[in-house]
C-alpha cells in the first residue's frame, strides 16, 4: 500500500505551497497529490509511472471515453459537458465515411484550455505550475487515443509564470525523450503553446479557436460545436486544463483513484479556488486552491474566519450566483446539489467575503469589471452590461427603483451574445437581488450590514 | 394520399425552424422587427429580442424574407436548434 501514488485522506498535509500573488495551493488527494514533489518530469514519473502508447492496454478513443464515463467526468471550465460524449463525437467525425474533406482535414486536434480568464480562479494556473506533466499526460493520452499528433496548450497572457512553467515542462519532455510523446509507431507529438490576450472572455471556447487560427482572441458565433467543427474545420477536443489532468489520471491509473473519492452519483474530486475579499475594490485577494471530493460541504472549504452560517457566498465566480447564509450552511460541493439551490460550481470559484466586506458593494465592483471586460462586439453586451453596471451602482447607493431596473436589464441578457458573458453577468445580478435581499433593503435605508460588522469588531477590540 | 397528407399535417415541414442571430454581426438595423414584428421585438438599444422556441409555421416564409433583408447578414433561419 505504501507504493500507491496517492496519499490517504489523513496523510494529505495541510501545508500549502505559495503560488505568488498570495495564492496558496494545498496538496490534494489525486490531482494535487504531487504538489509537494515539485513540477519536474522526474518527480511526476516517479509518482505516476510512464505513459506508453505502445502498451497494448493503452486506451483508444472508445476506451478513454469509457474510463471518463465511469468517473462521470465533466468539463471543468464551467459548462460541465460530459467528456466521454465529447471524445466520442470527435472520434466519430474522424471516422465517419462520406464526410466532405480528406482524412487529413478530419484529423482531430487536441486543445488544452488553461486560459483561466477569471481573475478569481487559480486552479488551472496551479495545475500548470505545480503538476504540469499530469495535464500534459492527459493531453498526450487524448491525442494518442484520437490518433492525432497536434496538441495546443493555451496559457493566460496575464500570468506569465504559467507560460514559463508550461514551456519548461515541454522542454523537459523533449530533452528527456519522454515516452509519452511517442505514438504506437514512434511518431512524436507536436506541441504548440499559445498566449491569450489578458482579458476575461479570452478563454471562451470560440475565442480560443480564433486565437489558434491567428485571429483576434475574441468570442465569435459558432455554427457547430468544436468537437464536430473546430480549429480549421477539424474535429477538436477542446477542454479545460483540469479536465485534462483528470484524463491524465485516467490514462495513467484508470478510474480507481478517482472512484475512491466523492459519492456514487458524483465520483471523484474537483478543484476549488476560495477567495476571501478583505479590501474593498479588490475582490480576488487571498486565493487558496484545493482539491476536494464531490459531496464535501461548502462550509468546510470556506476560508478560515468566514462564518458560513451568517454570511453569503458567491458560488461559481464572477459569472456565478450568490447563496444566502441559510443555503451556504447546507450546500455541498456538488453540481447536482448546487443546481437545486439555483447555483452552479462553474470553474470552482467560491468568493466568501468576510463580515467587513459588503457583498452588494462587491457585486457592484464585479459587475463594473465585467462590463468593462465585454469584447465590445455584440450589441446587447456592449449596451446592456454598462447599463446593468449603472443599475447595480444605483442599487448599492440605495436609489429607489434600482432593483427593478437591474432585474429588467438582467432579464434582457441571456442567450443574446456570441459567448455567455452577458448570460453570466445577468445571472450574478439576478442572484444578488434574490440572495442579498436583506442587504439591498439595508442600502435602500441608507445602511450597510458590513459597516455594522466593522463597528462590532471595533467594539470587541476596545 | 389522404393518409400521407394527414401525417404531414401532424408534423409540419418547418416545425423545427428557428431564427438565429449572429450577435457579432448585428448592428441594430431593425429590419427584422419591421418584417417580422410577431416574432422579433427590439430591446432598448434597438437589438432584436427573438421569441424562444421554434418559429410558428405561418411565420417561416416571413422569417426567411427578414433573414434575406438583414443588411449585416446577421439573421438566419436554421432547421434544427443548434447545440
Short mmCIF file of C-alpha atoms in Angstrom, two decimals:
data_model
loop_
_atom_site.label_atom_id
_atom_site.label_comp_id
_atom_site.label_asym_id
_atom_site.label_seq_id
_atom_site.Cartn_x
_atom_site.Cartn_y
_atom_site.Cartn_z
CA UNK A 1 0.00 0.00 0.00
CA UNK A 2 2.94 2.30 0.55
CA UNK A 3 3.58 2.25 -3.20
CA UNK A 4 0.30 4.00 -4.01
CA UNK A 5 0.96 7.31 -5.75
CA UNK A 6 -1.91 8.94 -3.89
CA UNK A 7 -1.86 9.74 -0.18
CA UNK A 8 -4.54 8.52 2.15
CA UNK A 9 -7.01 11.16 3.14
CA UNK A 10 -5.49 11.70 6.56
CA UNK A 11 -1.99 11.89 5.13
CA UNK A 12 -2.73 14.94 2.98
CA UNK A 13 -0.69 17.62 4.62
CA UNK A 14 -2.37 20.88 5.43
CA UNK A 15 0.81 22.73 4.49
CA UNK A 16 0.28 24.89 1.41
CA UNK A 17 2.56 25.88 -1.42
CA UNK A 18 2.59 29.62 -2.11
CA UNK A 19 1.96 30.41 -5.76
CA UNK A 20 2.91 34.07 -5.71
CA UNK A 21 0.43 36.94 -5.76
CA UNK A 22 -0.84 35.49 -2.46
CA UNK A 23 -2.24 32.30 -3.99
CA UNK A 24 -1.75 29.14 -1.94
CA UNK A 25 -2.09 25.62 -3.37
CA UNK A 26 -2.89 22.88 -0.85
CA UNK A 27 -1.86 19.28 -1.54
CA UNK A 28 -4.84 17.14 -2.52
CA UNK A 29 -5.86 13.50 -2.78
CA UNK A 30 -5.49 12.86 -6.56
CA UNK A 31 -4.71 15.73 -8.95
CA UNK A 32 -2.78 17.75 -6.39
CA UNK A 33 -1.11 14.71 -4.76
CA UNK A 34 2.22 15.64 -6.34
CA UNK A 35 2.20 19.31 -5.41
CA UNK A 36 4.91 18.84 -2.79
CA UNK A 37 7.20 16.99 -5.25
CA UNK A 38 7.86 19.99 -7.44
CA UNK A 39 6.96 20.31 -11.11
CA UNK A 40 9.76 18.21 -12.63
CA UNK A 41 9.16 15.32 -15.05
CA UNK A 42 11.30 13.02 -12.90
CA UNK A 43 9.11 13.63 -9.86
CA UNK A 44 5.99 13.14 -11.96
CA UNK A 45 7.20 9.82 -13.42
CA UNK A 46 8.38 8.64 -10.00
CA UNK A 47 4.88 9.11 -8.65
CA UNK A 48 2.72 8.19 -11.63
CA UNK A 49 4.86 5.94 -13.81
CA UNK A 50 5.27 6.09 -17.59
CA UNK A 51 2.66 6.85 -20.21
CA UNK A 52 3.33 4.47 -23.08
CA UNK A 53 1.08 4.49 -26.14
CA UNK A 54 2.79 1.33 -27.41
CA UNK A 55 1.49 -0.56 -24.38
CA UNK A 56 -1.23 -2.94 -25.62
CA UNK A 57 -3.50 -1.88 -22.75
CA UNK A 58 -3.25 1.80 -23.73
CA UNK A 59 -6.83 3.07 -24.26
CA UNK A 60 -8.13 4.04 -27.70
CA UNK A 61 -10.79 6.75 -28.02
CA UNK A 62 -13.59 4.38 -27.00
CA UNK A 63 -11.51 3.07 -24.08
CA UNK A 64 -10.63 6.53 -22.82
CA UNK A 65 -14.26 7.62 -23.20
CA UNK A 66 -15.35 4.56 -21.22
CA UNK A 67 -12.96 5.48 -18.39
CA UNK A 68 -14.19 9.08 -18.44
CA UNK A 69 -17.80 7.84 -18.35
CA UNK A 70 -17.00 5.58 -15.42
CA UNK A 71 -15.98 8.53 -13.25
CA UNK A 72 -18.68 10.70 -14.88
CA UNK A 73 -16.03 13.23 -15.85
CA UNK A 74 -17.49 16.57 -16.92
CA UNK A 75 -15.65 19.56 -18.36
CA UNK A 76 -14.22 21.75 -15.62
CA UNK A 77 -14.26 25.06 -17.46
CA UNK A 78 -17.78 25.88 -16.29
CA UNK A 79 -20.13 24.40 -18.89
CA UNK A 80 -19.83 20.87 -17.44
CA UNK A 81 -20.24 18.95 -20.69
CA UNK A 82 -19.63 15.17 -20.29
CA UNK A 83 -16.10 14.49 -21.57
CA UNK A 84 -16.88 10.95 -22.73
CA UNK A 85 -19.51 12.38 -25.08
CA UNK A 86 -17.03 14.96 -26.39
CA UNK A 87 -14.37 12.31 -27.02
CA UNK A 88 -16.86 10.09 -28.86
CA UNK A 89 -18.06 12.99 -31.02
CA UNK A 90 -14.52 13.89 -32.07
CA UNK A 91 -13.71 10.25 -32.85
CA UNK A 92 -16.99 9.87 -34.77
CA UNK A 93 -16.27 12.84 -37.03
CA UNK A 94 -12.76 11.46 -37.64
CA UNK A 95 -14.15 8.04 -38.61
CA UNK A 96 -17.36 8.91 -40.40
CA UNK A 97 -17.11 7.93 -44.07
CA UNK A 98 -18.57 10.13 -46.77
CA UNK A 99 -17.92 13.41 -44.99
CA UNK A 100 -16.52 16.18 -47.14
CA UNK A 101 -12.80 16.71 -46.87
CA UNK A 102 -9.84 14.39 -46.89
CA UNK A 103 -8.82 12.30 -43.92
CA UNK A 104 -6.15 14.90 -43.10
CA UNK A 105 -8.81 17.58 -42.87
CA UNK A 106 -10.73 15.41 -40.44
CA UNK A 107 -7.73 14.55 -38.25
CA UNK A 108 -8.57 15.66 -34.72
CA UNK A 109 -6.87 18.45 -32.81
CA UNK A 110 -6.36 18.48 -29.04
CA UNK A 111 -6.55 21.84 -27.26
CA UNK A 112 -5.76 22.27 -23.56
CA UNK A 113 -7.51 25.42 -22.37
CA UNK A 114 -5.53 26.88 -19.48
CA UNK A 115 -6.57 30.46 -20.23
CA UNK A 116 -8.48 30.94 -16.98
CA UNK A 117 -9.65 34.45 -17.80
CA UNK A 118 -11.46 34.86 -14.50
CA UNK A 119 -9.21 36.76 -12.06
CA UNK A 120 -10.63 34.90 -9.05
CA UNK A 121 -9.87 31.43 -10.46
CA UNK A 122 -6.40 29.98 -9.99
CA UNK A 123 -6.92 26.22 -10.28
CA UNK A 124 -5.68 25.81 -13.87
CA UNK A 125 -2.68 28.02 -13.19
CA UNK A 126 -1.99 25.93 -10.08
CA UNK A 127 -2.10 22.70 -12.10
CA UNK A 128 0.08 24.03 -14.90
CA UNK A 129 2.64 25.45 -12.49
CA UNK A 130 2.82 22.63 -9.95
CA UNK A 131 1.82 19.42 -11.76
CA UNK A 132 2.13 20.39 -15.45
CA UNK A 133 3.01 16.86 -16.55
CA UNK A 134 -0.27 15.46 -15.28
CA UNK A 135 -2.14 17.89 -17.57
CA UNK A 136 0.26 17.25 -20.46
CA UNK A 137 -0.06 13.47 -19.97
CA UNK A 138 -3.83 13.87 -20.23
CA UNK A 139 -3.44 15.79 -23.47
CA UNK A 140 -0.93 13.27 -24.82
CA UNK A 141 -3.23 10.38 -23.93
CA UNK A 142 -6.14 12.11 -25.69
CA UNK A 143 -4.00 12.74 -28.77
CA UNK A 144 -2.86 9.10 -28.92
CA UNK A 145 -6.40 7.84 -28.36
CA UNK A 146 -7.70 10.07 -31.14
CA UNK A 147 -4.74 9.11 -33.40
CA UNK A 148 -3.50 12.66 -33.91
CA UNK A 149 -0.22 14.43 -33.19
CA UNK A 150 -1.31 18.03 -32.94
CA UNK A 151 -1.69 19.37 -29.40
CA UNK A 152 -2.18 23.01 -28.43
CA UNK A 153 -1.79 24.42 -24.92
CA UNK A 154 -3.38 27.79 -24.22
CA UNK A 155 -1.96 29.82 -21.32
CA UNK A 156 -3.16 33.11 -19.80
CA UNK A 157 -1.47 36.28 -21.01
CA UNK A 158 -1.84 37.97 -17.63
CA UNK A 159 0.01 35.18 -15.76
CA UNK A 160 3.45 34.88 -17.38
CA UNK A 161 4.63 32.28 -14.86
CA UNK A 162 2.13 29.77 -16.23
CA UNK A 163 3.62 30.09 -19.68
CA UNK A 164 7.13 29.69 -18.27
CA UNK A 165 6.07 26.56 -16.41
CA UNK A 166 4.41 25.00 -19.47
CA UNK A 167 7.34 25.77 -21.74
CA UNK A 168 9.80 24.40 -19.19
CA UNK A 169 7.71 21.23 -18.85
CA UNK A 170 7.50 20.73 -22.62
CA UNK A 171 11.25 21.29 -22.99
CA UNK A 172 11.86 18.71 -20.27
CA UNK A 173 9.72 16.13 -22.07
CA UNK A 174 11.56 16.85 -25.31
CA UNK A 175 15.05 16.75 -23.76
CA UNK A 176 14.39 13.53 -21.89
CA UNK A 177 12.74 11.96 -24.96
CA UNK A 178 9.80 11.08 -22.80
CA UNK A 179 7.90 8.00 -23.92
CA UNK A 180 4.55 9.80 -23.65
CA UNK A 181 5.42 11.96 -26.66
CA UNK A 182 5.52 8.93 -28.98
CA UNK A 183 2.55 7.24 -30.56
CA UNK A 184 2.34 3.48 -31.19
CA UNK A 185 4.57 3.82 -34.27
CA UNK A 186 7.12 6.02 -32.52
CA UNK A 187 5.98 9.22 -34.18
CA UNK A 188 6.21 12.31 -31.98
CA UNK A 189 3.53 14.71 -30.87
CA UNK A 190 3.89 18.36 -31.84
CA UNK A 191 3.13 20.80 -29.03
CA UNK A 192 2.12 24.40 -29.61
CA UNK A 193 1.86 26.99 -26.84
CA UNK A 194 -0.45 29.99 -27.28
CA UNK A 195 -0.77 33.02 -25.03
CA UNK A 196 -4.18 34.65 -24.65
CA UNK A 197 -4.94 38.33 -24.61
CA UNK A 198 -5.21 39.30 -20.94
CA UNK A 199 -8.97 39.61 -20.67
CA UNK A 200 -11.94 37.89 -19.12
CA UNK A 201 -13.55 36.47 -22.27
CA UNK A 202 -10.27 35.30 -23.89
CA UNK A 203 -10.65 31.77 -22.52
CA UNK A 204 -14.09 31.24 -24.00
CA UNK A 205 -14.09 28.30 -26.43
CA UNK A 206 -14.65 30.19 -29.68
CA UNK A 207 -12.24 32.94 -28.59
CA UNK A 208 -9.54 30.30 -28.06
CA UNK A 209 -10.17 28.82 -31.51
CA UNK A 210 -9.92 32.32 -33.00
CA UNK A 211 -6.56 32.81 -31.25
CA UNK A 212 -5.28 29.48 -32.60
CA UNK A 213 -6.42 30.48 -36.09
CA UNK A 214 -4.33 33.64 -35.91
CA UNK A 215 -7.27 35.99 -35.45
CA UNK A 216 -8.15 38.31 -32.61
CA UNK A 217 -8.65 36.45 -29.32
CA UNK A 218 -12.38 37.25 -29.01
CA UNK A 219 -15.56 35.15 -28.98
CA UNK A 220 -17.48 34.61 -32.22
CA UNK A 221 -20.76 32.93 -33.08
CA UNK A 222 -20.27 29.19 -33.60
CA UNK A 223 -22.47 27.22 -36.01
CA UNK A 224 -21.34 23.85 -34.71
CA UNK A 225 -19.66 22.54 -31.54
CA UNK A 226 -15.85 22.43 -31.69
CA UNK A 227 -15.98 18.64 -31.34
CA UNK A 228 -17.59 18.47 -34.79
CA UNK A 229 -16.04 21.51 -36.48
CA UNK A 230 -13.35 23.32 -34.53
CA UNK A 231 -9.88 24.52 -35.43
CA UNK A 232 -9.69 24.97 -39.24
CA UNK A 233 -12.88 22.90 -39.51
CA UNK A 234 -11.27 19.86 -37.89
CA UNK A 235 -12.87 17.90 -35.03
CA UNK A 236 -11.38 19.46 -31.91
CA UNK A 237 -11.13 18.14 -28.37
CA UNK A 238 -11.02 21.47 -26.58
CA UNK A 239 -11.26 21.21 -22.83
CA UNK A 240 -10.19 22.87 -19.65
CA UNK A 241 -6.73 22.15 -18.16
CA UNK A 242 -8.27 20.49 -15.08
CA UNK A 243 -10.30 18.19 -17.34
CA UNK A 244 -7.06 17.06 -18.98
CA UNK A 245 -5.48 16.48 -15.57
CA UNK A 246 -8.36 14.10 -14.82
CA UNK A 247 -7.78 12.43 -18.19
CA UNK A 248 -4.13 12.11 -17.24
CA UNK A 249 -5.07 10.25 -14.05
CA UNK A 250 -7.47 8.03 -16.06
CA UNK A 251 -4.79 7.21 -18.64
CA UNK A 252 -2.03 6.57 -16.07
CA UNK A 253 -4.01 4.73 -13.39
CA UNK A 254 -7.53 4.02 -14.66
CA UNK A 255 -10.66 5.14 -12.83
CA UNK A 256 -9.65 3.66 -9.44
CA UNK A 257 -8.02 6.69 -7.76
CA UNK A 258 -10.93 8.95 -8.70
CA UNK A 259 -13.61 6.41 -7.76
CA UNK A 260 -12.09 6.29 -4.25
CA UNK A 261 -13.50 9.79 -3.64
CA UNK A 262 -16.82 11.55 -3.92
CA UNK A 263 -20.27 9.99 -3.95
CA UNK A 264 -21.89 7.24 -6.02
CA UNK A 265 -23.71 9.80 -8.17
CA UNK A 266 -20.75 12.17 -8.41
CA UNK A 267 -17.49 10.26 -8.03
CA UNK A 268 -14.10 11.92 -7.99
CA UNK A 269 -12.68 15.23 -6.97
CA UNK A 270 -12.75 18.79 -8.21
CA UNK A 271 -10.50 21.79 -7.81
CA UNK A 272 -11.87 24.75 -5.91
CA UNK A 273 -10.43 28.24 -5.59
CA UNK A 274 -11.62 30.02 -2.47
CA UNK A 275 -11.21 33.75 -2.27
CA UNK A 276 -11.76 35.99 0.70
CA UNK A 277 -12.03 39.61 -0.32
CA UNK A 278 -10.96 41.83 2.53
CA UNK A 279 -10.05 45.02 0.72
CA UNK A 280 -12.94 46.96 -0.86
CA UNK A 281 -12.44 47.13 -4.62
CA UNK A 282 -10.20 44.06 -4.74
CA UNK A 283 -12.47 41.01 -4.99
CA UNK A 284 -9.73 38.42 -5.58
CA UNK A 285 -7.33 38.64 -2.65
CA UNK A 286 -6.13 35.69 -0.56
CA UNK A 287 -6.89 32.89 -3.00
CA UNK A 288 -6.46 29.26 -1.96
CA UNK A 289 -6.60 26.37 -4.44
CA UNK A 290 -7.58 22.98 -3.07
CA UNK A 291 -8.81 19.66 -4.37
CA UNK A 292 -11.98 18.41 -2.71
CA UNK A 293 -14.11 15.30 -3.14
CA UNK A 294 -17.56 15.84 -4.59
CA UNK A 295 -20.13 15.94 -1.80
CA UNK A 296 -17.89 17.86 0.63
CA UNK A 297 -19.81 20.59 2.42
CA UNK A 298 -19.18 24.10 1.11
CA UNK A 299 -18.79 25.40 4.67
CA UNK A 300 -15.82 23.04 5.16
CA UNK A 301 -13.80 24.65 2.35
CA UNK A 302 -14.56 28.27 3.17
CA UNK A 303 -11.62 30.43 4.26
CA UNK A 304 -10.89 30.40 7.99
CA UNK A 305 -12.81 33.18 9.66
CA UNK A 306 -15.67 33.03 7.18
CA UNK A 307 -18.80 32.21 9.05
CA UNK A 308 -20.89 30.24 6.56
CA UNK A 309 -23.89 30.44 8.86
CA UNK A 310 -24.34 34.19 8.76
CA UNK A 311 -22.61 35.35 5.59
CA UNK A 312 -23.42 34.81 1.91
CA UNK A 313 -21.02 33.17 -0.58
CA UNK A 314 -20.67 33.86 -4.29
CA UNK A 315 -20.55 30.36 -5.82
CA UNK A 316 -19.12 29.87 -9.31
CA UNK A 317 -17.10 33.06 -9.54
CA UNK A 318 -17.88 36.29 -11.38
CA UNK A 319 -20.46 34.50 -13.55
CA UNK A 320 -21.82 32.67 -10.53
CA UNK A 321 -24.67 33.07 -8.10
CA UNK A 322 -24.89 34.33 -4.52
CA UNK A 323 -26.08 31.81 -1.98
CA UNK A 324 -27.70 33.24 1.16
CA UNK A 325 -26.27 32.08 4.54
CA UNK A 326 -29.07 29.59 5.17
CA UNK A 327 -28.17 27.85 1.91
CA UNK A 328 -24.39 28.08 2.39
CA UNK A 329 -24.60 26.13 5.63
CA UNK A 330 -26.23 23.16 3.88
CA UNK A 331 -24.73 23.40 0.37
CA UNK A 332 -22.30 20.79 -0.94
CA UNK A 333 -19.51 20.94 -3.49
CA UNK A 334 -21.70 19.06 -5.93
CA UNK A 335 -23.13 20.20 -9.27
CA UNK A 336 -26.46 18.49 -8.50
CA UNK A 337 -26.81 19.97 -5.01
CA UNK A 338 -25.84 23.47 -6.16
CA UNK A 339 -28.24 23.28 -9.13
CA UNK A 340 -31.07 22.60 -6.69
CA UNK A 341 -30.12 25.81 -4.90
CA UNK A 342 -30.06 27.83 -8.11
CA UNK A 343 -26.26 27.98 -8.30
CA UNK A 344 -23.55 26.20 -10.28
CA UNK A 345 -19.97 25.30 -9.42
CA UNK A 346 -18.76 26.86 -12.69
CA UNK A 347 -14.98 26.81 -12.74
CA UNK A 348 -14.93 26.08 -8.99
CA UNK A 349 -14.58 29.56 -7.53
CA UNK A 350 -16.04 30.34 -4.09
CA UNK A 351 -15.88 34.02 -3.18
CA UNK A 352 -16.55 34.39 0.53
CA UNK A 353 -16.42 37.99 1.73
CA UNK A 354 -15.81 38.47 5.42
CA UNK A 355 -18.22 40.32 7.69
CA UNK A 356 -16.33 43.52 6.97
CA UNK A 357 -16.85 43.37 3.20
CA UNK A 358 -20.27 44.30 1.89
CA UNK A 359 -21.47 41.68 -0.63
CA UNK A 360 -23.55 44.23 -2.51
CA UNK A 361 -20.62 46.60 -2.94
CA UNK A 362 -18.55 43.62 -4.03
CA UNK A 363 -21.20 42.80 -6.65
CA UNK A 364 -21.05 46.38 -7.86
CA UNK A 365 -17.27 46.11 -8.30
CA UNK A 366 -17.54 42.80 -10.13
CA UNK A 367 -20.34 43.93 -12.47
CA UNK A 368 -18.42 47.11 -13.33
CA UNK A 369 -15.38 44.95 -14.11
CA UNK A 370 -17.43 42.53 -16.24
CA UNK A 371 -19.00 45.42 -18.16
CA UNK A 372 -15.52 46.76 -18.92
CA UNK A 373 -14.41 43.27 -19.99
CA UNK A 374 -17.04 42.96 -22.73
CA UNK A 375 -15.32 42.20 -26.03
CA UNK A 376 -17.38 45.07 -27.42
CA UNK A 377 -18.80 43.15 -30.35
CA UNK A 378 -22.34 42.05 -29.51
CA UNK A 379 -24.87 44.86 -29.09
CA UNK A 380 -26.80 43.51 -26.11
CA UNK A 381 -23.50 43.12 -24.22
CA UNK A 382 -21.98 46.43 -25.35
CA UNK A 383 -25.07 48.38 -24.25
CA UNK A 384 -26.63 46.08 -21.67
CA UNK A 385 -23.64 45.50 -19.39
CA UNK A 386 -22.78 49.17 -18.77
CA UNK A 387 -26.48 49.87 -18.16
CA UNK A 388 -26.56 46.94 -15.75
CA UNK A 389 -23.41 48.19 -14.01
CA UNK A 390 -25.07 51.59 -13.56
CA UNK A 391 -28.21 49.97 -12.16
CA UNK A 392 -26.19 47.90 -9.66
CA UNK A 393 -24.24 51.01 -8.69
CA UNK A 394 -27.56 52.76 -8.03
CA UNK A 395 -28.66 49.71 -6.05
CA UNK A 396 -25.58 49.90 -3.82
CA UNK A 397 -26.24 53.62 -3.32
CA UNK A 398 -29.79 52.79 -2.24
CA UNK A 399 -31.64 54.62 -5.02
CA UNK A 400 -35.37 53.92 -5.34
CA UNK A 401 -36.35 51.67 -8.23
CA UNK A 402 -32.78 50.48 -8.85
CA UNK A 403 -33.66 46.84 -8.06
CA UNK A 404 -36.45 46.79 -10.65
CA UNK A 405 -34.19 48.39 -13.23
CA UNK A 406 -31.37 45.92 -12.57
CA UNK A 407 -33.77 42.97 -12.77
CA UNK A 408 -35.18 44.18 -16.06
CA UNK A 409 -31.78 44.65 -17.71
CA UNK A 410 -30.51 41.34 -16.33
CA UNK A 411 -33.55 39.66 -17.88
CA UNK A 412 -32.65 41.08 -21.30
CA UNK A 413 -29.21 39.47 -21.44
CA UNK A 414 -29.46 35.64 -21.56
CA UNK A 415 -28.83 33.97 -24.90
CA UNK A 416 -28.06 37.21 -26.71
CA UNK A 417 -24.34 37.09 -27.42
CA UNK A 418 -21.68 35.07 -29.22
CA UNK A 419 -20.46 33.90 -25.80
CA UNK A 420 -22.02 33.53 -22.36
CA UNK A 421 -20.53 36.70 -20.89
CA UNK A 422 -23.86 38.60 -20.83
CA UNK A 423 -25.67 35.49 -19.53
CA UNK A 424 -23.24 35.06 -16.65
CA UNK A 425 -23.28 38.73 -15.69
CA UNK A 426 -27.09 38.77 -15.72
CA UNK A 427 -27.15 35.63 -13.58
CA UNK A 428 -24.85 37.23 -11.00
CA UNK A 429 -27.08 40.29 -10.68
CA UNK A 430 -30.32 38.30 -10.57
CA UNK A 431 -28.90 36.15 -7.78
CA UNK A 432 -27.70 39.23 -5.88
CA UNK A 433 -31.20 40.72 -5.97
CA UNK A 434 -32.56 37.47 -4.60
CA UNK A 435 -29.95 36.21 -2.13
CA UNK A 436 -28.80 39.63 -0.88
CA UNK A 437 -32.33 41.00 -0.45
CA UNK A 438 -31.62 42.00 3.16
CA UNK A 439 -28.50 43.87 2.13
CA UNK A 440 -30.42 45.58 -0.71
CA UNK A 441 -33.06 46.71 1.82
CA UNK A 442 -30.37 47.92 4.20
CA UNK A 443 -28.76 50.00 1.45
CA UNK A 444 -32.14 51.43 0.43
CA UNK A 445 -32.48 52.61 4.05
CA UNK A 446 -29.04 54.19 3.93
CA UNK A 447 -27.32 51.48 5.97
CA UNK A 448 -24.96 48.56 5.28
CA UNK A 449 -24.52 45.32 7.23
CA UNK A 450 -20.80 45.30 6.53
CA UNK A 451 -20.47 48.64 8.30
CA UNK A 452 -22.28 47.14 11.23
CA UNK A 453 -19.81 44.27 11.20
CA UNK A 454 -16.94 46.73 11.29
CA UNK A 455 -18.47 48.63 14.19
CA UNK A 456 -18.98 45.42 16.12
CA UNK A 457 -15.39 44.46 15.53
CA UNK A 458 -14.22 47.79 16.89
CA UNK A 459 -16.42 47.33 19.92
CA UNK A 460 -14.88 43.92 20.62
CA UNK A 461 -11.41 45.29 20.20
CA UNK A 462 -11.91 48.08 22.72
CA UNK B 1 -52.85 10.23 -50.44
CA UNK B 2 -55.19 11.32 -47.74
CA UNK B 3 -53.21 9.35 -45.23
CA UNK B 4 -49.98 10.96 -46.39
CA UNK B 5 -51.43 14.46 -46.12
CA UNK B 6 -52.70 13.64 -42.68
CA UNK B 7 -49.27 12.55 -41.50
CA UNK B 8 -47.69 15.66 -42.99
CA UNK B 9 -50.14 17.85 -41.19
CA UNK B 10 -49.18 16.14 -37.94
CA UNK B 11 -45.53 17.06 -38.44
CA UNK B 12 -45.40 20.37 -40.31
CA UNK B 13 -42.47 20.76 -42.66
CA UNK B 14 -40.91 23.68 -40.78
CA UNK B 15 -41.82 22.59 -37.28
CA UNK B 16 -38.24 22.94 -36.12
CA UNK B 17 -37.23 26.11 -37.91
CA UNK B 18 -35.60 28.66 -35.64
CA UNK B 19 -34.32 32.17 -36.01
CA UNK B 20 -30.67 32.64 -35.11
CA UNK B 21 -28.88 35.93 -34.69
CA UNK B 22 -25.16 36.33 -35.27
CA UNK B 23 -24.65 38.76 -32.40
CA UNK B 24 -21.19 39.80 -33.56
CA UNK B 25 -22.58 40.85 -36.92
CA UNK B 26 -25.83 42.52 -35.81
CA UNK B 27 -25.68 46.33 -35.84
CA UNK B 28 -29.27 47.01 -34.80
CA UNK B 29 -30.63 47.98 -38.21
CA UNK B 30 -34.03 46.76 -37.03
CA UNK B 31 -35.36 45.43 -40.37
CA UNK B 32 -36.08 42.05 -38.79
CA UNK B 33 -38.51 43.72 -36.42
CA UNK B 34 -40.17 45.63 -39.29
CA UNK B 35 -40.64 42.46 -41.35
CA UNK B 36 -41.40 40.05 -38.53
CA UNK B 37 -42.97 42.01 -35.66
CA UNK B 38 -44.78 38.95 -34.24
CA UNK B 39 -41.52 37.12 -33.58
CA UNK B 40 -38.89 39.86 -33.23
CA UNK B 41 -39.16 42.78 -30.85
CA UNK B 42 -36.40 45.27 -30.10
CA UNK B 43 -34.59 45.93 -26.84
CA UNK B 44 -33.98 49.50 -25.56
CA UNK B 45 -30.88 49.73 -27.77
CA UNK B 46 -32.56 48.51 -30.95
CA UNK B 47 -31.19 44.95 -30.96
CA UNK B 48 -33.57 42.08 -31.71
CA UNK B 49 -35.26 40.07 -28.97
CA UNK B 50 -36.36 36.80 -30.57
CA UNK B 51 -39.20 34.74 -29.13
CA UNK B 52 -37.98 31.45 -27.67
CA UNK B 53 -38.73 28.14 -29.35
CA UNK B 54 -39.43 27.10 -32.92
CA UNK B 55 -40.96 29.55 -35.41
CA UNK B 56 -44.71 29.30 -35.94
CA UNK B 57 -45.19 27.58 -39.33
CA UNK B 58 -47.05 30.56 -40.78
CA UNK B 59 -44.10 32.82 -39.92
CA UNK B 60 -41.38 30.81 -41.66
CA UNK B 61 -41.83 32.50 -45.03
CA UNK B 62 -41.63 35.99 -43.47
CA UNK B 63 -38.69 34.88 -41.37
CA UNK B 64 -36.78 33.88 -44.50
CA UNK B 65 -37.59 37.26 -46.02
CA UNK B 66 -36.33 39.00 -42.88
CA UNK B 67 -33.13 36.96 -42.98
CA UNK B 68 -32.56 37.95 -46.62
CA UNK B 69 -33.29 41.59 -45.83
CA UNK B 70 -30.75 41.89 -43.00
CA UNK B 71 -28.07 44.30 -44.21
CA UNK B 72 -25.47 42.61 -41.99
CA UNK B 73 -26.42 39.01 -42.91
CA UNK B 74 -26.81 38.54 -39.16
CA UNK B 75 -30.11 36.66 -39.23
CA UNK B 76 -30.51 33.03 -40.22
CA UNK B 77 -33.36 30.54 -40.31
CA UNK B 78 -31.95 27.20 -39.17
CA UNK B 79 -33.79 23.90 -39.37
CA UNK B 80 -32.89 22.41 -36.02
CA UNK B 81 -31.84 24.03 -32.76
CA UNK B 82 -28.06 24.16 -32.88
CA UNK B 83 -26.10 22.92 -29.89
#
